[in-house]
PDB file of C-alpha atoms in Angstrom:
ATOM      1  CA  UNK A   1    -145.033 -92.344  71.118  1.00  0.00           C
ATOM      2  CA  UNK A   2    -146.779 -94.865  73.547  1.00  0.00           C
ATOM      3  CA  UNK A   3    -144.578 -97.404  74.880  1.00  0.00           C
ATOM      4  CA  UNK A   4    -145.246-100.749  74.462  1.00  0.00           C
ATOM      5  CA  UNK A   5    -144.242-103.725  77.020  1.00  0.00           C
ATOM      6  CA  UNK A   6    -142.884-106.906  75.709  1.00  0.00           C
ATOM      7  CA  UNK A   7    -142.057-110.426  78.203  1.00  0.00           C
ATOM      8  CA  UNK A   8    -140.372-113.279  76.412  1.00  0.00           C
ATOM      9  CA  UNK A   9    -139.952-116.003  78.249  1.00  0.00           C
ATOM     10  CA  UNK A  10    -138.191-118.796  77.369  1.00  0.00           C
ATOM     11  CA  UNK A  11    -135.436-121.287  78.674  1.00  0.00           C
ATOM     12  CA  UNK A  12    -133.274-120.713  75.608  1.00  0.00           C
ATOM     13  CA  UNK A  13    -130.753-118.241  75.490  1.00  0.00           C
ATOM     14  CA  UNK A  14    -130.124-117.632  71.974  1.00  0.00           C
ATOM     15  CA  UNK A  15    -134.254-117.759  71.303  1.00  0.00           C
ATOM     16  CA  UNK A  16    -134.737-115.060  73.487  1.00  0.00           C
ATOM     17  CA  UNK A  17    -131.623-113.295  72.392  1.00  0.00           C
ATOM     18  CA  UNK A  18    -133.101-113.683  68.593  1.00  0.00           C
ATOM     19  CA  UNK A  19    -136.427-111.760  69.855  1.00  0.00           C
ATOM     20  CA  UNK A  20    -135.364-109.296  71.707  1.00  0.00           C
ATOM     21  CA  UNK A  21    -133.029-108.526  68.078  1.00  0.00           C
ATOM     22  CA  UNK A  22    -135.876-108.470  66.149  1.00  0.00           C
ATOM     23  CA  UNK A  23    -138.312-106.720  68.407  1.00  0.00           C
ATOM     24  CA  UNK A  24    -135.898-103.928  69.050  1.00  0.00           C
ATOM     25  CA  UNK A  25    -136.660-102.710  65.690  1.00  0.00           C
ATOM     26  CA  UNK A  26    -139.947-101.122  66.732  1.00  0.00           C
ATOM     27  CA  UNK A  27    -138.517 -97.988  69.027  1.00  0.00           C
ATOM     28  CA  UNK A  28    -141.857 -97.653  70.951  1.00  0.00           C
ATOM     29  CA  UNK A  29    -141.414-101.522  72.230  1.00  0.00           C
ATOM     30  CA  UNK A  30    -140.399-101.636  75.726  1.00  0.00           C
ATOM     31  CA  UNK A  31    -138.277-105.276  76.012  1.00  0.00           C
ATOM     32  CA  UNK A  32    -137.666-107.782  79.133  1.00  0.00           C
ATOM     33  CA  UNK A  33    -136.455-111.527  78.902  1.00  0.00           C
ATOM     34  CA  UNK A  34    -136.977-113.991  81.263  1.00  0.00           C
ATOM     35  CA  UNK A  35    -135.217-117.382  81.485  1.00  0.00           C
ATOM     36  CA  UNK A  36    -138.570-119.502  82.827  1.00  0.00           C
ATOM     37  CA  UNK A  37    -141.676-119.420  83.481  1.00  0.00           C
ATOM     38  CA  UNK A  38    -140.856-119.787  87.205  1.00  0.00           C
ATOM     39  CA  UNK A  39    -138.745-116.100  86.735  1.00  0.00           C
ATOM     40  CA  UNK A  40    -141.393-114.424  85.004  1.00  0.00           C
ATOM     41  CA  UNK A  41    -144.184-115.616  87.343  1.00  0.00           C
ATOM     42  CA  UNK A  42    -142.126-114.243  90.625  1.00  0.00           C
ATOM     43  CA  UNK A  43    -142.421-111.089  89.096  1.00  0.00           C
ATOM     44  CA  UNK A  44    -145.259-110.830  87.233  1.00  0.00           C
ATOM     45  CA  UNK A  45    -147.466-108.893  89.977  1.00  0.00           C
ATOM     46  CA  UNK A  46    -145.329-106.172  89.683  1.00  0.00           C
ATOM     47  CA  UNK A  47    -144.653-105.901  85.984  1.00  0.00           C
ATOM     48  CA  UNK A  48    -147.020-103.326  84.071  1.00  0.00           C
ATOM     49  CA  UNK A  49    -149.622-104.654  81.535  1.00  0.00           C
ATOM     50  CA  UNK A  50    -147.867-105.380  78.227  1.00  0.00           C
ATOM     51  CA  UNK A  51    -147.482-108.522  75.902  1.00  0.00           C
ATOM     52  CA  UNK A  52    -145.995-111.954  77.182  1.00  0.00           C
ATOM     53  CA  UNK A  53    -144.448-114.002  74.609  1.00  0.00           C
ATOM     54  CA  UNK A  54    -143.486-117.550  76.382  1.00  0.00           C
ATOM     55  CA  UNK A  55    -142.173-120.766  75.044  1.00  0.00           C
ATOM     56  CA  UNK A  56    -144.656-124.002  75.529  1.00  0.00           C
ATOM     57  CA  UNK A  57    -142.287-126.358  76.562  1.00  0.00           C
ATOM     58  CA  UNK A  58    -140.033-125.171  79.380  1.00  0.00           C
ATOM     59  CA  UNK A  59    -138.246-126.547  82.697  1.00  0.00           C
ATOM     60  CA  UNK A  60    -140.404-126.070  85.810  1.00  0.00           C
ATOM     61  CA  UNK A  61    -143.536-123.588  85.279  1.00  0.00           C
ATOM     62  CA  UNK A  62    -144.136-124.759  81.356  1.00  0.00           C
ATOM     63  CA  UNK A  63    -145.845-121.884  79.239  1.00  0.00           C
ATOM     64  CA  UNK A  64    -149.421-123.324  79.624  1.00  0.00           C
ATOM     65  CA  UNK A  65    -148.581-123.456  83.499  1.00  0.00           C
ATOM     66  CA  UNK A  66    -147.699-119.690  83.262  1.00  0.00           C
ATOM     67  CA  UNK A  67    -151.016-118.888  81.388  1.00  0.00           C
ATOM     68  CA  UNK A  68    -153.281-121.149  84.354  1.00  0.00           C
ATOM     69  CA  UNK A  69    -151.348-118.763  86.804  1.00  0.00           C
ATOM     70  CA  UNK A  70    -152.234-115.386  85.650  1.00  0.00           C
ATOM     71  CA  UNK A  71    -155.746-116.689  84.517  1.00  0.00           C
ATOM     72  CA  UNK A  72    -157.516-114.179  86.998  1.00  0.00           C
ATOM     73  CA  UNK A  73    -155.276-111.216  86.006  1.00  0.00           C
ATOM     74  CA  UNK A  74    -157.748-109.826  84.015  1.00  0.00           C
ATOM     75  CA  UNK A  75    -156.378-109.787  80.757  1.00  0.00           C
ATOM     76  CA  UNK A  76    -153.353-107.554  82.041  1.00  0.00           C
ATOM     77  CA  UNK A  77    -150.910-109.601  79.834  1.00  0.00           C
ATOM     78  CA  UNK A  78    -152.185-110.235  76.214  1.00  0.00           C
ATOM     79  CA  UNK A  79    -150.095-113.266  75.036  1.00  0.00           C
ATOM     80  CA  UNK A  80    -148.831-114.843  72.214  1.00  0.00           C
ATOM     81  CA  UNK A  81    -147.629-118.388  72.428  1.00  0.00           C
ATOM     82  CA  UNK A  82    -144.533-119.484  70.581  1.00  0.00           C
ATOM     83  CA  UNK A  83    -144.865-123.560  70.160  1.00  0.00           C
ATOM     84  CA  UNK A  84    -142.307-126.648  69.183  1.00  0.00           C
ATOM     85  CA  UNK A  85    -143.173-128.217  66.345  1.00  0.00           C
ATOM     86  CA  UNK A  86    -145.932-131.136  67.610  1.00  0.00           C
ATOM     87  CA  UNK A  87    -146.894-128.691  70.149  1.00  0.00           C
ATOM     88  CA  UNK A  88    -150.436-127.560  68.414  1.00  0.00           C
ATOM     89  CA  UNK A  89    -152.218-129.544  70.862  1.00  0.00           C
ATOM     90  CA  UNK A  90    -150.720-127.603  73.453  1.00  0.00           C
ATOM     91  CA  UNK A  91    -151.235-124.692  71.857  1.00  0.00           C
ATOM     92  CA  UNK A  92    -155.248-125.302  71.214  1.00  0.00           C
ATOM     93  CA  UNK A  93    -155.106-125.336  75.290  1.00  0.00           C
ATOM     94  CA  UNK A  94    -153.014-122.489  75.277  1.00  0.00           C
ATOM     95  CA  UNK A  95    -155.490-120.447  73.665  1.00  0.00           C
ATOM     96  CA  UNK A  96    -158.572-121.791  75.794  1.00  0.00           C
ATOM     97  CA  UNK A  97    -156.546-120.457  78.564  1.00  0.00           C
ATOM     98  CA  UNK A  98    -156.372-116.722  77.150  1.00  0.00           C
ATOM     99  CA  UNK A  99    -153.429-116.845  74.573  1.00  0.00           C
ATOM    100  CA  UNK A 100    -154.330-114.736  71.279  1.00  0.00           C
ATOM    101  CA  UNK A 101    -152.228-116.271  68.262  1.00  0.00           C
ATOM    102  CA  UNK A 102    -149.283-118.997  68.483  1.00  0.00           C
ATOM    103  CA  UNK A 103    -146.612-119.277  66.147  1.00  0.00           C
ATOM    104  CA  UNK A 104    -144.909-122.231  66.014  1.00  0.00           C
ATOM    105  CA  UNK A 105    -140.563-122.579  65.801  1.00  0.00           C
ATOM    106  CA  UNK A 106    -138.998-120.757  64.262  1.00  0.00           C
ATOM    107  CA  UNK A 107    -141.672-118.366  63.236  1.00  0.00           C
ATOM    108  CA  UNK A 108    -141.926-115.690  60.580  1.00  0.00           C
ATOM    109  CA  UNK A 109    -141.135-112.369  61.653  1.00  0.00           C
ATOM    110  CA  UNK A 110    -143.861-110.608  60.138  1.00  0.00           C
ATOM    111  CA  UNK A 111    -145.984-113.226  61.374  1.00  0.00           C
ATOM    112  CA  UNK A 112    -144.590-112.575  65.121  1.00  0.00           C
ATOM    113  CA  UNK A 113    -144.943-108.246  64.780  1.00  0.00           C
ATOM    114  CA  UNK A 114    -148.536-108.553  63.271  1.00  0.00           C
ATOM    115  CA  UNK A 115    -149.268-111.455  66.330  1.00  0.00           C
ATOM    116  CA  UNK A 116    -148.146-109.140  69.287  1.00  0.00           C
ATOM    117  CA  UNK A 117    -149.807-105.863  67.451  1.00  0.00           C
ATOM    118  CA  UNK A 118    -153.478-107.726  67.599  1.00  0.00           C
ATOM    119  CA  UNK A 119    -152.048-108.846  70.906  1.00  0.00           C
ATOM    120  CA  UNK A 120    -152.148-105.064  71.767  1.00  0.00           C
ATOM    121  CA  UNK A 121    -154.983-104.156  69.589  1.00  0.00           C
ATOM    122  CA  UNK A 122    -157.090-106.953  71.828  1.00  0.00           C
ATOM    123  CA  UNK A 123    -155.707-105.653  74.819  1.00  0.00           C
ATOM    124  CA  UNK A 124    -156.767-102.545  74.424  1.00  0.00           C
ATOM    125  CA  UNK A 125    -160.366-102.954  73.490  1.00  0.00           C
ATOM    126  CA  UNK A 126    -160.615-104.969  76.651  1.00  0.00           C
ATOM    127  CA  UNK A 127    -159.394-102.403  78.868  1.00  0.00           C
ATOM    128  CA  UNK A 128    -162.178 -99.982  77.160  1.00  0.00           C
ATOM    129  CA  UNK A 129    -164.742-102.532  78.076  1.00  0.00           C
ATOM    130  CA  UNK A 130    -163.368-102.827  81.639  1.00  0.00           C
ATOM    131  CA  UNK A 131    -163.506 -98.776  81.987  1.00  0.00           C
ATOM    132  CA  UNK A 132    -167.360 -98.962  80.171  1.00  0.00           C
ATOM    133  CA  UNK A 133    -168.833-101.483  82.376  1.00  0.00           C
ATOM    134  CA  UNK A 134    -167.279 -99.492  85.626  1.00  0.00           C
ATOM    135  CA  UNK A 135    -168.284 -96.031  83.898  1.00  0.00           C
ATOM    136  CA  UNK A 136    -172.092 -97.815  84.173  1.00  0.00           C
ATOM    137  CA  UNK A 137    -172.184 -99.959  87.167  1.00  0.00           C
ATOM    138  CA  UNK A 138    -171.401 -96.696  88.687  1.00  0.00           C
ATOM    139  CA  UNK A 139    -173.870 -94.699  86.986  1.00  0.00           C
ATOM    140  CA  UNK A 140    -176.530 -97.012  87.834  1.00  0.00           C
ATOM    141  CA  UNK A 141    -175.514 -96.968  91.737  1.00  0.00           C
ATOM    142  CA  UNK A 142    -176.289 -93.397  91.758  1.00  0.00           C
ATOM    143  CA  UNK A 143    -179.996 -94.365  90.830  1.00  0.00           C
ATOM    144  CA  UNK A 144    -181.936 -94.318  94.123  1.00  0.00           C
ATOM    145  CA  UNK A 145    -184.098 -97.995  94.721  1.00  0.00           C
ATOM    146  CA  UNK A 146    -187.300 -96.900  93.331  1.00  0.00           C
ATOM    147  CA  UNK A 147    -185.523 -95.477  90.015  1.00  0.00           C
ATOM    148  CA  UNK A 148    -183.993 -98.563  89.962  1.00  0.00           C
ATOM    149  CA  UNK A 149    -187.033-100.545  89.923  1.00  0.00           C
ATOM    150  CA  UNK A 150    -188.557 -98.175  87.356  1.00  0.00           C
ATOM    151  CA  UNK A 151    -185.585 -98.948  85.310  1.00  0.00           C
ATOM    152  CA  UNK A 152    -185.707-102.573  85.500  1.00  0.00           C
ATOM    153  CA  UNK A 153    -189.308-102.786  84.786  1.00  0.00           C
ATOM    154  CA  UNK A 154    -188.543-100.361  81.352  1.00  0.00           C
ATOM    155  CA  UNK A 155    -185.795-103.081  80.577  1.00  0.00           C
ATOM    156  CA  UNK A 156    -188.531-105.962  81.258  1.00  0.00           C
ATOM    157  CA  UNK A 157    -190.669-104.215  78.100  1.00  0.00           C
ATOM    158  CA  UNK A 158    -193.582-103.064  80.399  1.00  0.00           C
ATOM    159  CA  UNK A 159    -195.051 -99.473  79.875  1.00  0.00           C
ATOM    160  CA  UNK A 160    -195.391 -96.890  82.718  1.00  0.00           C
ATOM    161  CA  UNK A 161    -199.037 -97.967  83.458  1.00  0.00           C
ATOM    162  CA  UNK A 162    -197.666-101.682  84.261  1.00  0.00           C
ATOM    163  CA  UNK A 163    -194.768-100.649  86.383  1.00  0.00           C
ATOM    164  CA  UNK A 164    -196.862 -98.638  88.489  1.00  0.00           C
ATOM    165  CA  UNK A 165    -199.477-101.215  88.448  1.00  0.00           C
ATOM    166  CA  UNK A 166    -196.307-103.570  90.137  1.00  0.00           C
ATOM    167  CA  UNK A 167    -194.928-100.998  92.508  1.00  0.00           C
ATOM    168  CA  UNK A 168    -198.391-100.012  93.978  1.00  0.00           C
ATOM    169  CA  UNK A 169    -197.551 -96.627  92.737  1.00  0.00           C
ATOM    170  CA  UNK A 170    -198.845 -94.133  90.082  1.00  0.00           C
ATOM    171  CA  UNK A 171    -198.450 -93.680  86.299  1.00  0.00           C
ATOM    172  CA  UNK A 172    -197.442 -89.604  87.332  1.00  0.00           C
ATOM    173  CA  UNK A 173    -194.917 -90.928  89.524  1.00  0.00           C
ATOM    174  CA  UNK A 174    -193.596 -93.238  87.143  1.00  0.00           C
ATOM    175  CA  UNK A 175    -193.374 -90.625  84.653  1.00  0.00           C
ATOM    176  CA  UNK A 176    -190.999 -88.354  87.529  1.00  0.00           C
ATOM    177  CA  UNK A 177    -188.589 -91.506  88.373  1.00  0.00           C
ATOM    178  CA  UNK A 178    -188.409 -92.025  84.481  1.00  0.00           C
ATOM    179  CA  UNK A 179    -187.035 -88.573  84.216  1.00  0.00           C
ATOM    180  CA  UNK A 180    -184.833 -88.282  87.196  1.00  0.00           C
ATOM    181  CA  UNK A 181    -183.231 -91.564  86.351  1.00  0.00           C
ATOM    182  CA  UNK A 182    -182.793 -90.345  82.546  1.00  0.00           C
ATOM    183  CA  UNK A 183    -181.147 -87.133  84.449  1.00  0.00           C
ATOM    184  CA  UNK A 184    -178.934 -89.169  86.083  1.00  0.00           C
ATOM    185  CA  UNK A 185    -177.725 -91.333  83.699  1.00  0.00           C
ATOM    186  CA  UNK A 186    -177.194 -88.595  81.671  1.00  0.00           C
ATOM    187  CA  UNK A 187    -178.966 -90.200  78.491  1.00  0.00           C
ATOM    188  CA  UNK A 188    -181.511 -88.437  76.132  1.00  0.00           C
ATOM    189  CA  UNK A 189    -183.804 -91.732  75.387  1.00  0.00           C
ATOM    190  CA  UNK A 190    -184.858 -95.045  76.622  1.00  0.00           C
ATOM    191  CA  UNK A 191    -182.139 -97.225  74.218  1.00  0.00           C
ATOM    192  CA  UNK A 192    -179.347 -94.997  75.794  1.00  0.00           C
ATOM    193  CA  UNK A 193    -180.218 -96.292  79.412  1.00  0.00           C
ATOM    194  CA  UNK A 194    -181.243 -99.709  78.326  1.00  0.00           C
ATOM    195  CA  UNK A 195    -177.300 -99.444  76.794  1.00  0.00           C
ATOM    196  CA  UNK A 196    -176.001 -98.366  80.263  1.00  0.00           C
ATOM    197  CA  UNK A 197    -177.847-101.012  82.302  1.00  0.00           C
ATOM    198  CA  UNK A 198    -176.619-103.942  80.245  1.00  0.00           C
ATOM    199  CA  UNK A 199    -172.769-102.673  80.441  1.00  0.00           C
ATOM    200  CA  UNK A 200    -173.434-102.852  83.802  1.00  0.00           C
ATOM    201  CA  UNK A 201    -174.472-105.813  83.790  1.00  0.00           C
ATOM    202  CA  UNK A 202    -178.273-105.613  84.467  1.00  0.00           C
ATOM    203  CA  UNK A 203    -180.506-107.745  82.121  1.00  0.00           C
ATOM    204  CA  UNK A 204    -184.394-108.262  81.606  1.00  0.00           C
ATOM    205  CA  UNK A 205    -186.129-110.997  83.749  1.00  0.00           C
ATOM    206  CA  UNK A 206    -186.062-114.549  82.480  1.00  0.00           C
TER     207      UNK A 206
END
């Protein structure tokens, strides 16, 4: 069974204690508390990817203050907000800063356990993208400059008789880039290797 990391953080006690009940009835969640968003954040480097549950409103570091902190972390925490009641405002910025659901005081428990699974769910389609688009961009840096170029110009819709016409080279070498890059990238036809370039963030001309 994978385990599953869980962070609630929030100033009160008996909140947190109330979570940390209810979440322990899913064996493969992993649980930690923390009493503010100041306590979470002094860890947080070290902490392994997982879902964050904070509280909005809190002493020092509020919730929304926790999420502008970790914005560069590269989705390593998926998060779902919990909010006061009045607090949707907040929440709307909570989301713009990353969060994936909020659920405002006190919330439904199913509501919470489907909220953090989509939290997961989320989180891990977005570590599949991160792995594809490094998978690619390093697939395309074994392509030499000139296979490169041959590549770029199939991704700009020109044929082989245009893209030797722009490299000052001929259609017959064309053709031999075309294949050794295909080789390389380990695809079988054009759409496969257009695919790869635009994971890796390559895109047509204008």
């Amino acid at each position: 069974m994978t385990q599953r990391n869980i962070f609630i953080v929030d100033d009160d006690a008996s909140v947190r204690m109330s979570l940390m009940h209810l979440l322990r009835l899913r064996p493969e969640y992993v649980l930690r508390d923390f009493p503010s968003g100041d306590a979470f954040l002094a860890e947080a480097a070290d902490l392994p990817s997982g879902c964050l549950v904070p509280d909005l409103q809190m002493p020092g570091t509020s919730g929304i203050g926790v999420l502008e902190a970790l914005a560069a972390d590269g989705g390593h925490f998926g998060t779902v907000v919990l909010t006061g009641e009045g607090d949707v405002s907040l929440a709307v910025q909570a989301m713009k800063l990353g969060a994936l659901d909020f659920l405002e005081k006190p919330c439904n428990h199913m509501r919470l356990l489907d909220a953090i699974d989509m939290a997961f769910a989320q989180q891990a389609r977005s570590q599949q993208a991160v792995t594809r688009r490094s998978q690619a961009i390093a697939r395309i840096n074994s392509l030499s400059l000139r296979e490169r170029d041959v590549l770029i110009g199939l991704m700009n819709g020109r044929s082989n008789k245009l893209i030797a016409h722009d490299l000052g080279i001929s259609p017959r070498t064309i053709e031999i880039y075309r294949a050794k890059l295909m080789e390389k990238l380990n695809v079988r036809s054009l759409s496969e290797a257009l695919g790869i370039a635009f994971a890796a963030g390559l895109y047509p001309e204008g």
